[in-house]
Structures are given as C-alpha cells and as structure tokens.
Amino acid sequence: MRKYGSVSALNRMQANQQEIRRIMVDSSGPQKDWYSVLGACPTDDIKELKQKYQKLILMFHPDKQRQDVSEGEAEQHLQRFIDIDQAWKILGNEESRKKYNLELRANELKQSWPVDAHITHEDMNWDCETECYTYSCRCGGEFILEKDEMEEMETVVCCDSCSLSIEVKKVT
C-alpha cells in the first residue's frame, strides 16, 4: 500500500514540475512578474511569500466570491486566482524560484540602453597598438570596442568618461 502512495506522490511532484516549466516558458506574451502578482518582492522570504499567497488565494477563490458580482468581474477574479496559484507554484519552490530570479536578472540585463548614436564599425578608428576600435564622444571621452566584441552584429558601447552610449553595427 505504501508503494502506491509513493508512486502517487512522485507522479504529483513530476506533474507539478511540468506545470512549473510550462508556466515559466509560456510564450503567450511577456513573462508575468510573479512577485507583483503576490504583492511581494524578491527579498521576501518563503514565510512572507506563503502568507501573502494564502491571503490572496482566499480572497480570490471562486467559492468565496459574492453571488451578486457581474460575469466580467467574476472572470477577472478567476484569472487573478489562477495567476496567484501559478505565482506560488514558481515562487514557493526553491529551485524554480532561483531559476525565475535568474531569468528576471537576465531580462534586466537585456533591457535596451538609451543610445545616443547609431554607427557602423567602419565609422570607428582602428588602433593597432591596443587592437581596439575607438570613436570620439562629444564629451571628449571615447567609445572603445575591443576586437572580440565585434563578433556581435550589434553592440552597445558606453563612453569611458560620461553616460552616453552608442550602438555599433557590424557591416557584413
């Protein structure tokens, strides 16, 4: 009898992990911010996350809704309930939370920079001594692009003395 219980628990765990993967790679739109769904932040510990989840899941549970709400409002509450449950599936599991946090950080790093100018590497000067491309900034500083960075088709380069940046496109 115990054997079947273990298999059942294992099947539930595998199904839960598949559901987490499905939620995290869902390409139906931009990735949701699961922390904001729970009204939490990445620095909250698991206990705080669980308290926020429990409070919200009770508030939006379909069985707890008033009978006099409109159909549209009921659908919104149901969707919110589903989102809260999905957020907990990801953030309540240590492994999936770490993966999600890494994805968040990667997306932050991919954010587009404010670009002052768009140039090609042909517009830059080649410095044989340092084996770098350089381009003068209006502040008097330089944009420096190393040879190995030119492997990318587009590269954003920051000035070495101010906050301006340029986008350098590789001409093929």
JSON list of C-alpha atoms in Angstrom, two decimals:
[
{"chain": "A", "resi": 1, "resn": "MET", "atom": "CA", "xyz": [0.00, 0.00, 0.00]},
{"chain": "A", "resi": 2, "resn": "ARG", "atom": "CA", "xyz": [2.80, 2.39, 0.87]},
{"chain": "A", "resi": 3, "resn": "LYS", "atom": "CA", "xyz": [4.41, 1.75, -2.51]},
{"chain": "A", "resi": 4, "resn": "TYR", "atom": "CA", "xyz": [1.40, 3.12, -4.34]},
{"chain": "A", "resi": 5, "resn": "GLY", "atom": "CA", "xyz": [1.35, 6.21, -2.14]},
{"chain": "A", "resi": 6, "resn": "SER", "atom": "CA", "xyz": [4.98, 6.91, -3.04]},
{"chain": "A", "resi": 7, "resn": "VAL", "atom": "CA", "xyz": [4.29, 6.46, -6.74]},
{"chain": "A", "resi": 8, "resn": "SER", "atom": "CA", "xyz": [1.30, 8.75, -6.46]},
{"chain": "A", "resi": 9, "resn": "ALA", "atom": "CA", "xyz": [3.35, 11.39, -4.65]},
{"chain": "A", "resi": 10, "resn": "LEU", "atom": "CA", "xyz": [6.10, 11.06, -7.25]},
{"chain": "A", "resi": 11, "resn": "ASN", "atom": "CA", "xyz": [3.57, 11.46, -10.07]},
{"chain": "A", "resi": 12, "resn": "ARG", "atom": "CA", "xyz": [2.12, 14.58, -8.41]},
{"chain": "A", "resi": 13, "resn": "MET", "atom": "CA", "xyz": [5.62, 16.02, -7.96]},
{"chain": "A", "resi": 14, "resn": "GLN", "atom": "CA", "xyz": [6.52, 15.35, -11.61]},
{"chain": "A", "resi": 15, "resn": "ALA", "atom": "CA", "xyz": [3.23, 16.86, -12.79]},
{"chain": "A", "resi": 16, "resn": "ASN", "atom": "CA", "xyz": [3.89, 19.93, -10.63]},
{"chain": "A", "resi": 17, "resn": "GLN", "atom": "CA", "xyz": [7.39, 20.32, -12.09]},
{"chain": "A", "resi": 18, "resn": "GLN", "atom": "CA", "xyz": [5.98, 20.04, -15.62]},
{"chain": "A", "resi": 19, "resn": "GLU", "atom": "CA", "xyz": [3.38, 22.68, -14.79]},
{"chain": "A", "resi": 20, "resn": "ILE", "atom": "CA", "xyz": [6.10, 25.00, -13.44]},
{"chain": "A", "resi": 21, "resn": "ARG", "atom": "CA", "xyz": [8.13, 24.55, -16.64]},
{"chain": "A", "resi": 22, "resn": "ARG", "atom": "CA", "xyz": [5.02, 25.24, -18.74]},
{"chain": "A", "resi": 23, "resn": "ILE", "atom": "CA", "xyz": [4.26, 28.42, -16.81]},
{"chain": "A", "resi": 24, "resn": "MET", "atom": "CA", "xyz": [7.83, 29.70, -16.99]},
{"chain": "A", "resi": 25, "resn": "VAL", "atom": "CA", "xyz": [8.26, 29.08, -20.73]},
{"chain": "A", "resi": 26, "resn": "ASP", "atom": "CA", "xyz": [4.75, 30.14, -21.74]},
{"chain": "A", "resi": 27, "resn": "SER", "atom": "CA", "xyz": [5.28, 32.30, -24.82]},
{"chain": "A", "resi": 28, "resn": "SER", "atom": "CA", "xyz": [1.74, 33.67, -25.00]},
{"chain": "A", "resi": 29, "resn": "GLY", "atom": "CA", "xyz": [3.06, 37.09, -24.05]},
{"chain": "A", "resi": 30, "resn": "PRO", "atom": "CA", "xyz": [5.56, 38.84, -21.86]},
{"chain": "A", "resi": 31, "resn": "GLN", "atom": "CA", "xyz": [6.61, 36.96, -18.75]},
{"chain": "A", "resi": 32, "resn": "LYS", "atom": "CA", "xyz": [4.46, 37.96, -15.80]},
{"chain": "A", "resi": 33, "resn": "ASP", "atom": "CA", "xyz": [6.06, 39.44, -12.73]},
{"chain": "A", "resi": 34, "resn": "TRP", "atom": "CA", "xyz": [5.08, 36.71, -10.29]},
{"chain": "A", "resi": 35, "resn": "TYR", "atom": "CA", "xyz": [6.31, 38.77, -7.33]},
{"chain": "A", "resi": 36, "resn": "SER", "atom": "CA", "xyz": [3.88, 41.59, -8.10]},
{"chain": "A", "resi": 37, "resn": "VAL", "atom": "CA", "xyz": [1.06, 39.05, -8.55]},
{"chain": "A", "resi": 38, "resn": "LEU", "atom": "CA", "xyz": [1.59, 38.11, -4.89]},
{"chain": "A", "resi": 39, "resn": "GLY", "atom": "CA", "xyz": [2.26, 41.70, -3.82]},
{"chain": "A", "resi": 40, "resn": "ALA", "atom": "CA", "xyz": [5.76, 40.59, -2.83]},
{"chain": "A", "resi": 41, "resn": "CYS", "atom": "CA", "xyz": [9.35, 41.43, -3.64]},
{"chain": "A", "resi": 42, "resn": "PRO", "atom": "CA", "xyz": [12.37, 39.22, -4.39]},
{"chain": "A", "resi": 43, "resn": "THR", "atom": "CA", "xyz": [13.81, 39.84, -0.94]},
{"chain": "A", "resi": 44, "resn": "ASP", "atom": "CA", "xyz": [10.77, 38.33, 0.82]},
{"chain": "A", "resi": 45, "resn": "ASP", "atom": "CA", "xyz": [11.49, 35.00, 2.48]},
{"chain": "A", "resi": 46, "resn": "ILE", "atom": "CA", "xyz": [9.39, 31.90, 1.88]},
{"chain": "A", "resi": 47, "resn": "LYS", "atom": "CA", "xyz": [7.31, 32.50, 5.02]},
{"chain": "A", "resi": 48, "resn": "GLU", "atom": "CA", "xyz": [6.32, 36.01, 3.85]},
{"chain": "A", "resi": 49, "resn": "LEU", "atom": "CA", "xyz": [5.53, 34.71, 0.36]},
{"chain": "A", "resi": 50, "resn": "LYS", "atom": "CA", "xyz": [3.34, 31.97, 1.79]},
{"chain": "A", "resi": 51, "resn": "GLN", "atom": "CA", "xyz": [1.40, 34.42, 3.98]},
{"chain": "A", "resi": 52, "resn": "LYS", "atom": "CA", "xyz": [0.75, 36.72, 1.01]},
{"chain": "A", "resi": 53, "resn": "TYR", "atom": "CA", "xyz": [-0.25, 33.76, -1.17]},
{"chain": "A", "resi": 54, "resn": "GLN", "atom": "CA", "xyz": [-2.66, 32.38, 1.45]},
{"chain": "A", "resi": 55, "resn": "LYS", "atom": "CA", "xyz": [-4.30, 35.76, 1.99]},
{"chain": "A", "resi": 56, "resn": "LEU", "atom": "CA", "xyz": [-4.78, 36.35, -1.74]},
{"chain": "A", "resi": 57, "resn": "ILE", "atom": "CA", "xyz": [-5.85, 32.82, -2.64]},
{"chain": "A", "resi": 58, "resn": "LEU", "atom": "CA", "xyz": [-8.65, 33.01, -0.05]},
{"chain": "A", "resi": 59, "resn": "MET", "atom": "CA", "xyz": [-9.67, 36.46, -1.23]},
{"chain": "A", "resi": 60, "resn": "PHE", "atom": "CA", "xyz": [-9.98, 35.42, -4.90]},
{"chain": "A", "resi": 61, "resn": "HIS", "atom": "CA", "xyz": [-11.08, 31.78, -4.50]},
{"chain": "A", "resi": 62, "resn": "PRO", "atom": "CA", "xyz": [-14.13, 31.14, -6.72]},
{"chain": "A", "resi": 63, "resn": "ASP", "atom": "CA", "xyz": [-16.06, 29.60, -3.82]},
{"chain": "A", "resi": 64, "resn": "LYS", "atom": "CA", "xyz": [-15.53, 32.75, -1.72]},
{"chain": "A", "resi": 65, "resn": "GLN", "atom": "CA", "xyz": [-16.96, 35.18, -4.30]},
{"chain": "A", "resi": 66, "resn": "ARG", "atom": "CA", "xyz": [-20.21, 37.03, -3.73]},
{"chain": "A", "resi": 67, "resn": "GLN", "atom": "CA", "xyz": [-23.18, 35.91, -5.81]},
{"chain": "A", "resi": 68, "resn": "ASP", "atom": "CA", "xyz": [-24.04, 39.46, -6.92]},
{"chain": "A", "resi": 69, "resn": "VAL", "atom": "CA", "xyz": [-20.82, 40.14, -8.89]},
{"chain": "A", "resi": 70, "resn": "SER", "atom": "CA", "xyz": [-21.03, 40.65, -12.64]},
{"chain": "A", "resi": 71, "resn": "GLU", "atom": "CA", "xyz": [-19.85, 37.96, -15.03]},
{"chain": "A", "resi": 72, "resn": "GLY", "atom": "CA", "xyz": [-16.90, 40.11, -16.12]},
{"chain": "A", "resi": 73, "resn": "GLU", "atom": "CA", "xyz": [-15.81, 40.73, -12.55]},
{"chain": "A", "resi": 74, "resn": "ALA", "atom": "CA", "xyz": [-16.14, 37.02, -11.75]},
{"chain": "A", "resi": 75, "resn": "GLU", "atom": "CA", "xyz": [-13.89, 36.20, -14.72]},
{"chain": "A", "resi": 76, "resn": "GLN", "atom": "CA", "xyz": [-11.33, 38.76, -13.53]},
{"chain": "A", "resi": 77, "resn": "HIS", "atom": "CA", "xyz": [-11.36, 37.21, -10.05]},
{"chain": "A", "resi": 78, "resn": "LEU", "atom": "CA", "xyz": [-10.94, 33.72, -11.52]},
{"chain": "A", "resi": 79, "resn": "GLN", "atom": "CA", "xyz": [-7.99, 34.87, -13.65]},
{"chain": "A", "resi": 80, "resn": "ARG", "atom": "CA", "xyz": [-6.44, 36.55, -10.62]},
{"chain": "A", "resi": 81, "resn": "PHE", "atom": "CA", "xyz": [-6.93, 33.31, -8.64]},
{"chain": "A", "resi": 82, "resn": "ILE", "atom": "CA", "xyz": [-5.17, 31.33, -11.40]},
{"chain": "A", "resi": 83, "resn": "ASP", "atom": "CA", "xyz": [-2.30, 33.86, -11.55]},
{"chain": "A", "resi": 84, "resn": "ILE", "atom": "CA", "xyz": [-1.86, 33.73, -7.76]},
{"chain": "A", "resi": 85, "resn": "ASP", "atom": "CA", "xyz": [-1.73, 29.93, -7.88]},
{"chain": "A", "resi": 86, "resn": "GLN", "atom": "CA", "xyz": [0.83, 30.00, -10.70]},
{"chain": "A", "resi": 87, "resn": "ALA", "atom": "CA", "xyz": [2.94, 32.57, -8.86]},
{"chain": "A", "resi": 88, "resn": "TRP", "atom": "CA", "xyz": [3.01, 30.33, -5.80]},
{"chain": "A", "resi": 89, "resn": "LYS", "atom": "CA", "xyz": [3.96, 27.28, -7.88]},
{"chain": "A", "resi": 90, "resn": "ILE", "atom": "CA", "xyz": [7.04, 29.15, -9.08]},
{"chain": "A", "resi": 91, "resn": "LEU", "atom": "CA", "xyz": [7.98, 31.21, -6.04]},
{"chain": "A", "resi": 92, "resn": "GLY", "atom": "CA", "xyz": [7.04, 28.65, -3.41]},
{"chain": "A", "resi": 93, "resn": "ASN", "atom": "CA", "xyz": [9.53, 26.13, -4.78]},
{"chain": "A", "resi": 94, "resn": "GLU", "atom": "CA", "xyz": [13.16, 26.97, -4.02]},
{"chain": "A", "resi": 95, "resn": "GLU", "atom": "CA", "xyz": [14.55, 25.54, -7.27]},
{"chain": "A", "resi": 96, "resn": "SER", "atom": "CA", "xyz": [12.01, 27.18, -9.57]},
{"chain": "A", "resi": 97, "resn": "ARG", "atom": "CA", "xyz": [12.29, 30.47, -7.64]},
{"chain": "A", "resi": 98, "resn": "LYS", "atom": "CA", "xyz": [16.07, 30.52, -8.21]},
{"chain": "A", "resi": 99, "resn": "LYS", "atom": "CA", "xyz": [15.54, 29.84, -11.91]},
{"chain": "A", "resi": 100, "resn": "TYR", "atom": "CA", "xyz": [12.88, 32.54, -12.14]},
{"chain": "A", "resi": 101, "resn": "ASN", "atom": "CA", "xyz": [15.14, 35.05, -10.35]},
{"chain": "A", "resi": 102, "resn": "LEU", "atom": "CA", "xyz": [17.92, 34.26, -12.82]},
{"chain": "A", "resi": 103, "resn": "GLU", "atom": "CA", "xyz": [15.53, 34.83, -15.72]},
{"chain": "A", "resi": 104, "resn": "LEU", "atom": "CA", "xyz": [14.46, 38.16, -14.21]},
{"chain": "A", "resi": 105, "resn": "ARG", "atom": "CA", "xyz": [18.08, 39.24, -13.87]},
{"chain": "A", "resi": 106, "resn": "ALA", "atom": "CA", "xyz": [18.86, 38.15, -17.43]},
{"chain": "A", "resi": 107, "resn": "ASN", "atom": "CA", "xyz": [15.90, 40.18, -18.72]},
{"chain": "A", "resi": 108, "resn": "GLU", "atom": "CA", "xyz": [17.07, 43.22, -16.75]},
{"chain": "A", "resi": 109, "resn": "LEU", "atom": "CA", "xyz": [20.48, 42.95, -18.38]},
{"chain": "A", "resi": 110, "resn": "LYS", "atom": "CA", "xyz": [18.89, 42.70, -21.84]},
{"chain": "A", "resi": 111, "resn": "GLN", "atom": "CA", "xyz": [16.97, 45.93, -21.40]},
{"chain": "A", "resi": 112, "resn": "SER", "atom": "CA", "xyz": [17.71, 48.38, -24.16]},
{"chain": "A", "resi": 113, "resn": "TRP", "atom": "CA", "xyz": [20.07, 51.20, -23.34]},
{"chain": "A", "resi": 114, "resn": "PRO", "atom": "CA", "xyz": [19.37, 54.78, -24.29]},
{"chain": "A", "resi": 115, "resn": "VAL", "atom": "CA", "xyz": [21.51, 55.12, -27.40]},
{"chain": "A", "resi": 116, "resn": "ASP", "atom": "CA", "xyz": [22.97, 58.48, -28.44]},
{"chain": "A", "resi": 117, "resn": "ALA", "atom": "CA", "xyz": [24.05, 57.42, -31.95]},
{"chain": "A", "resi": 118, "resn": "HIS", "atom": "CA", "xyz": [23.93, 54.50, -34.36]},
{"chain": "A", "resi": 119, "resn": "ILE", "atom": "CA", "xyz": [27.15, 53.87, -36.24]},
{"chain": "A", "resi": 120, "resn": "THR", "atom": "CA", "xyz": [28.93, 51.05, -38.04]},
{"chain": "A", "resi": 121, "resn": "HIS", "atom": "CA", "xyz": [32.33, 49.69, -37.11]},
{"chain": "A", "resi": 122, "resn": "GLU", "atom": "CA", "xyz": [33.63, 51.33, -40.30]},
{"chain": "A", "resi": 123, "resn": "ASP", "atom": "CA", "xyz": [32.91, 54.73, -38.70]},
{"chain": "A", "resi": 124, "resn": "MET", "atom": "CA", "xyz": [35.30, 53.86, -35.87]},
{"chain": "A", "resi": 125, "resn": "ASN", "atom": "CA", "xyz": [39.07, 54.20, -35.82]},
{"chain": "A", "resi": 126, "resn": "TRP", "atom": "CA", "xyz": [41.23, 51.08, -35.53]},
{"chain": "A", "resi": 127, "resn": "ASP", "atom": "CA", "xyz": [44.09, 51.32, -33.01]},
{"chain": "A", "resi": 128, "resn": "CYS", "atom": "CA", "xyz": [46.78, 48.76, -33.91]},
{"chain": "A", "resi": 129, "resn": "GLU", "atom": "CA", "xyz": [48.58, 49.02, -30.56]},
{"chain": "A", "resi": 130, "resn": "THR", "atom": "CA", "xyz": [45.57, 48.21, -28.38]},
{"chain": "A", "resi": 131, "resn": "GLU", "atom": "CA", "xyz": [43.75, 46.23, -31.09]},
{"chain": "A", "resi": 132, "resn": "CYS", "atom": "CA", "xyz": [40.55, 48.16, -30.37]},
{"chain": "A", "resi": 133, "resn": "TYR", "atom": "CA", "xyz": [38.11, 50.28, -32.30]},
{"chain": "A", "resi": 134, "resn": "THR", "atom": "CA", "xyz": [37.62, 53.79, -30.92]},
{"chain": "A", "resi": 135, "resn": "TYR", "atom": "CA", "xyz": [35.11, 56.54, -31.57]},
{"chain": "A", "resi": 136, "resn": "SER", "atom": "CA", "xyz": [35.19, 60.05, -30.09]},
{"chain": "A", "resi": 137, "resn": "CYS", "atom": "CA", "xyz": [32.39, 61.11, -27.79]},
{"chain": "A", "resi": 138, "resn": "ARG", "atom": "CA", "xyz": [31.07, 64.68, -27.74]},
{"chain": "A", "resi": 139, "resn": "CYS", "atom": "CA", "xyz": [32.21, 64.97, -24.10]},
{"chain": "A", "resi": 140, "resn": "GLY", "atom": "CA", "xyz": [35.83, 64.40, -25.15]},
{"chain": "A", "resi": 141, "resn": "GLY", "atom": "CA", "xyz": [35.91, 60.78, -23.99]},
{"chain": "A", "resi": 142, "resn": "GLU", "atom": "CA", "xyz": [35.97, 57.70, -26.18]},
{"chain": "A", "resi": 143, "resn": "PHE", "atom": "CA", "xyz": [33.85, 54.74, -27.02]},
{"chain": "A", "resi": 144, "resn": "ILE", "atom": "CA", "xyz": [36.16, 51.72, -27.03]},
{"chain": "A", "resi": 145, "resn": "LEU", "atom": "CA", "xyz": [35.22, 48.47, -28.71]},
{"chain": "A", "resi": 146, "resn": "GLU", "atom": "CA", "xyz": [37.56, 45.52, -28.39]},
{"chain": "A", "resi": 147, "resn": "LYS", "atom": "CA", "xyz": [38.19, 43.25, -31.34]},
{"chain": "A", "resi": 148, "resn": "ASP", "atom": "CA", "xyz": [36.39, 40.24, -29.86]},
{"chain": "A", "resi": 149, "resn": "GLU", "atom": "CA", "xyz": [33.27, 42.35, -29.17]},
{"chain": "A", "resi": 150, "resn": "MET", "atom": "CA", "xyz": [32.89, 42.88, -32.91]},
{"chain": "A", "resi": 151, "resn": "GLU", "atom": "CA", "xyz": [31.66, 39.30, -33.31]},
{"chain": "A", "resi": 152, "resn": "GLU", "atom": "CA", "xyz": [28.17, 40.54, -32.40]},
{"chain": "A", "resi": 153, "resn": "MET", "atom": "CA", "xyz": [26.04, 42.05, -35.18]},
{"chain": "A", "resi": 154, "resn": "GLU", "atom": "CA", "xyz": [25.04, 44.90, -32.88]},
{"chain": "A", "resi": 155, "resn": "THR", "atom": "CA", "xyz": [26.86, 46.07, -29.79]},
{"chain": "A", "resi": 156, "resn": "VAL", "atom": "CA", "xyz": [26.10, 48.88, -27.37]},
{"chain": "A", "resi": 157, "resn": "VAL", "atom": "CA", "xyz": [29.23, 50.68, -26.19]},
{"chain": "A", "resi": 158, "resn": "CYS", "atom": "CA", "xyz": [29.40, 53.16, -23.31]},
{"chain": "A", "resi": 159, "resn": "CYS", "atom": "CA", "xyz": [31.66, 56.20, -23.26]},
{"chain": "A", "resi": 160, "resn": "ASP", "atom": "CA", "xyz": [34.67, 55.86, -20.97]},
{"chain": "A", "resi": 161, "resn": "SER", "atom": "CA", "xyz": [34.02, 59.24, -19.32]},
{"chain": "A", "resi": 162, "resn": "CYS", "atom": "CA", "xyz": [30.28, 60.02, -19.47]},
{"chain": "A", "resi": 163, "resn": "SER", "atom": "CA", "xyz": [26.94, 58.22, -19.52]},
{"chain": "A", "resi": 164, "resn": "LEU", "atom": "CA", "xyz": [26.36, 58.31, -23.28]},
{"chain": "A", "resi": 165, "resn": "SER", "atom": "CA", "xyz": [26.27, 55.12, -25.32]},
{"chain": "A", "resi": 166, "resn": "ILE", "atom": "CA", "xyz": [26.31, 54.27, -29.00]},
{"chain": "A", "resi": 167, "resn": "GLU", "atom": "CA", "xyz": [25.12, 51.27, -30.94]},
{"chain": "A", "resi": 168, "resn": "VAL", "atom": "CA", "xyz": [27.72, 49.83, -33.30]},
{"chain": "A", "resi": 169, "resn": "LYS", "atom": "CA", "xyz": [26.50, 47.64, -36.14]},
{"chain": "A", "resi": 170, "resn": "LYS", "atom": "CA", "xyz": [28.79, 45.22, -37.87]},
{"chain": "A", "resi": 171, "resn": "VAL", "atom": "CA", "xyz": [28.84, 45.67, -41.63]},
{"chain": "A", "resi": 172, "resn": "THR", "atom": "CA", "xyz": [28.99, 42.38, -43.49]}
]
